Amino acid sequence: MLEEDALRFDQFLKDNDQKAVQAIKKAEAETKAKAEKVQEIKKLNAQITQIKSDMSKFEEQLEDCRKYKNFLDKLTPPEWFEEQAAKKEMLKEEKRRAKRAVKLKAAVATATEEALRTTKLVIEEENKKKGRRTKREKETDEVAEKERLEAAAAAAAAA
């Protein structure tokens, strides 16, 4: 019984040592992961600071540009602004006209194609009523007749 207790105690000590080693490894891994996260946070904070600095600089530049624009607007005669507005309106109107022209051309082309198809169908119908054959029908009949004559000649030669 004493030996059993001693064996169980030894097993307990081994298990305890293993658990302690695992706990130390886990703690080291977590410490390393935490250090990496802290480094990443520092890096991101530095980027944020740089971006804020850039934004501040650009805002100052924007404010300077607005001041210069206001100054130039005060120096510029009102007629120039009216001319520019008129030019802008003319360009818009020209773009609208160009779009309309493209749409109109497409519509005309479609209508022309449809009219040609309809005219062709009407002519074919009239020719059928009058007993006329189209050029294609004539060519097809000529080819068929030629093949028939060649087959007859081949049959006569074979006989």
Tab-separated table of C-alpha atoms in Angstrom:
chain	number	residue	atom	x	y	z
A	1	MET	CA	0.000	0.000	0.000
A	2	LEU	CA	2.832	2.347	0.806
A	3	GLU	CA	4.449	1.467	-2.507
A	4	GLU	CA	1.204	2.168	-4.323
A	5	ASP	CA	0.956	5.522	-2.646
A	6	ALA	CA	4.567	6.242	-3.564
A	7	LEU	CA	3.885	5.257	-7.215
A	8	ARG	CA	0.774	7.379	-7.343
A	9	PHE	CA	2.657	10.284	-5.789
A	10	ASP	CA	5.464	9.882	-8.369
A	11	GLN	CA	2.860	9.803	-11.154
A	12	PHE	CA	1.245	12.904	-9.683
A	13	LEU	CA	4.617	14.690	-9.647
A	14	LYS	CA	5.302	13.705	-13.291
A	15	ASP	CA	1.851	14.882	-14.372
A	16	ASN	CA	2.312	18.079	-12.417
A	17	ASP	CA	5.724	18.681	-14.056
A	18	GLN	CA	4.253	18.077	-17.515
A	19	LYS	CA	1.413	20.479	-16.836
A	20	ALA	CA	3.876	23.081	-15.547
A	21	VAL	CA	6.024	22.729	-18.692
A	22	GLN	CA	2.932	23.045	-20.910
A	23	ALA	CA	1.762	26.079	-18.956
A	24	ILE	CA	5.187	27.717	-19.342
A	25	LYS	CA	5.200	27.048	-23.113
A	26	LYS	CA	1.697	28.418	-23.441
A	27	ALA	CA	2.613	31.517	-21.415
A	28	GLU	CA	5.680	32.097	-23.612
A	29	ALA	CA	3.601	31.752	-26.800
A	30	GLU	CA	0.988	34.160	-25.480
A	31	THR	CA	3.684	36.623	-24.411
A	32	LYS	CA	5.215	36.455	-27.888
A	33	ALA	CA	1.798	36.949	-29.529
A	34	LYS	CA	1.104	39.897	-27.226
A	35	ALA	CA	4.456	41.483	-28.102
A	36	GLU	CA	3.674	41.096	-31.817
A	37	LYS	CA	0.270	42.709	-31.343
A	38	VAL	CA	1.835	45.584	-29.405
A	39	GLN	CA	4.332	46.115	-32.238
A	40	GLU	CA	1.521	46.066	-34.788
A	41	ILE	CA	-0.451	48.585	-32.714
A	42	LYS	CA	2.582	50.881	-32.522
A	43	LYS	CA	3.069	50.615	-36.287
A	44	LEU	CA	-0.606	51.391	-36.976
A	45	ASN	CA	-0.558	54.324	-34.542
A	46	ALA	CA	2.483	55.714	-36.354
A	47	GLN	CA	0.621	55.391	-39.675
A	48	ILE	CA	-2.418	57.136	-38.199
A	49	THR	CA	-0.235	59.962	-36.937
A	50	GLN	CA	1.397	60.330	-40.359
A	51	ILE	CA	-1.977	60.391	-42.126
A	52	LYS	CA	-3.325	62.992	-39.703
A	53	SER	CA	-0.240	65.095	-40.333
A	54	ASP	CA	-0.732	64.810	-44.107
A	55	MET	CA	-4.408	65.717	-43.767
A	56	SER	CA	-3.550	68.777	-41.719
A	57	LYS	CA	-1.001	69.876	-44.323
A	58	PHE	CA	-3.503	69.355	-47.154
A	59	GLU	CA	-6.209	71.247	-45.287
A	60	GLU	CA	-3.822	74.189	-44.919
A	61	GLN	CA	-3.055	74.040	-48.636
A	62	LEU	CA	-6.778	73.902	-49.410
A	63	GLU	CA	-7.425	76.946	-47.253
A	64	ASP	CA	-4.616	78.826	-49.032
A	65	CYS	CA	-6.092	77.871	-52.408
A	66	ARG	CA	-9.525	79.086	-51.337
A	67	LYS	CA	-8.045	82.415	-50.268
A	68	TYR	CA	-6.290	82.799	-53.633
A	69	LYS	CA	-9.473	81.861	-55.471
A	70	ASN	CA	-11.492	84.422	-53.566
A	71	PHE	CA	-8.855	87.048	-54.290
A	72	LEU	CA	-8.830	86.218	-58.002
A	73	ASP	CA	-12.635	86.140	-58.121
A	74	LYS	CA	-12.700	89.681	-56.719
A	75	LEU	CA	-10.266	90.840	-59.409
A	76	THR	CA	-12.098	89.127	-62.269
A	77	PRO	CA	-14.798	91.146	-64.051
A	78	PRO	CA	-18.342	89.732	-63.805
A	79	GLU	CA	-18.591	89.536	-67.622
A	80	TRP	CA	-15.925	86.854	-67.674
A	81	PHE	CA	-17.974	84.670	-65.321
A	82	GLU	CA	-21.021	85.170	-67.535
A	83	GLU	CA	-18.991	84.198	-70.634
A	84	GLN	CA	-17.704	81.075	-68.909
A	85	ALA	CA	-21.210	80.082	-67.832
A	86	ALA	CA	-22.460	80.605	-71.390
A	87	LYS	CA	-19.596	78.500	-72.811
A	88	LYS	CA	-20.321	75.752	-70.323
A	89	GLU	CA	-24.006	75.778	-71.256
A	90	MET	CA	-23.127	75.677	-74.981
A	91	LEU	CA	-20.871	72.650	-74.427
A	92	LYS	CA	-23.646	70.859	-72.567
A	93	GLU	CA	-26.081	71.625	-75.382
A	94	GLU	CA	-23.610	70.383	-78.000
A	95	LYS	CA	-23.186	67.125	-76.083
A	96	ARG	CA	-26.975	66.715	-75.896
A	97	ARG	CA	-27.272	67.350	-79.650
A	98	ALA	CA	-24.503	64.861	-80.397
A	99	LYS	CA	-26.250	62.205	-78.317
A	100	ARG	CA	-29.539	62.915	-80.069
A	101	ALA	CA	-27.816	62.735	-83.470
A	102	VAL	CA	-26.315	59.343	-82.656
A	103	LYS	CA	-29.671	58.037	-81.481
A	104	LEU	CA	-31.360	59.461	-84.581
A	105	LYS	CA	-28.781	57.872	-86.901
A	106	ALA	CA	-29.291	54.520	-85.223
A	107	ALA	CA	-33.063	54.850	-85.554
A	108	VAL	CA	-32.779	55.833	-89.223
A	109	ALA	CA	-30.460	52.906	-89.927
A	110	THR	CA	-32.846	50.494	-88.236
A	111	ALA	CA	-35.837	51.919	-90.081
A	112	THR	CA	-33.962	51.755	-93.410
A	113	GLU	CA	-33.011	48.122	-92.846
A	114	GLU	CA	-36.591	47.259	-91.955
A	115	ALA	CA	-37.913	49.092	-95.022
A	116	LEU	CA	-35.467	47.214	-97.267
A	117	ARG	CA	-36.517	43.868	-95.786
A	118	THR	CA	-40.167	44.730	-96.225
A	119	THR	CA	-39.621	45.909	-99.817
A	120	LYS	CA	-37.708	42.740	-100.642
A	121	LEU	CA	-40.505	40.576	-99.218
A	122	VAL	CA	-43.140	42.524	-101.182
A	123	ILE	CA	-41.184	42.128	-104.433
A	124	GLU	CA	-40.748	38.397	-103.826
A	125	GLU	CA	-44.471	38.021	-103.200
A	126	GLU	CA	-45.301	39.937	-106.381
A	127	ASN	CA	-42.881	37.807	-108.389
A	128	LYS	CA	-44.421	34.631	-106.998
A	129	LYS	CA	-47.880	35.897	-107.954
A	130	LYS	CA	-46.696	36.671	-111.482
A	131	GLY	CA	-44.932	33.332	-111.730
A	132	ARG	CA	-41.457	34.841	-111.835
A	133	ARG	CA	-38.629	33.112	-110.138
A	134	THR	CA	-35.796	34.718	-108.279
A	135	LYS	CA	-32.223	34.459	-109.430
A	136	ARG	CA	-31.418	32.059	-106.579
A	137	GLU	CA	-34.332	29.805	-107.503
A	138	LYS	CA	-33.141	29.755	-111.115
A	139	GLU	CA	-29.577	28.907	-110.074
A	140	THR	CA	-30.803	26.129	-107.788
A	141	ASP	CA	-32.922	24.654	-110.613
A	142	GLU	CA	-29.976	24.860	-113.049
A	143	VAL	CA	-27.653	23.047	-110.610
A	144	ALA	CA	-30.282	20.345	-109.983
A	145	GLU	CA	-30.834	19.904	-113.735
A	146	LYS	CA	-27.082	19.673	-114.332
A	147	GLU	CA	-26.726	17.028	-111.606
A	148	ARG	CA	-29.666	15.080	-113.073
A	149	LEU	CA	-28.078	15.108	-116.546
A	150	GLU	CA	-24.704	14.024	-115.161
A	151	ALA	CA	-26.349	11.171	-113.222
A	152	ALA	CA	-28.215	10.083	-116.363
A	153	ALA	CA	-24.974	10.203	-118.378
A	154	ALA	CA	-23.158	8.191	-115.733
A	155	ALA	CA	-25.996	5.631	-115.683
A	156	ALA	CA	-25.930	5.360	-119.496
A	157	ALA	CA	-22.164	4.915	-119.488
A	158	ALA	CA	-22.405	2.235	-116.816
A	159	ALA	CA	-25.058	0.357	-118.772
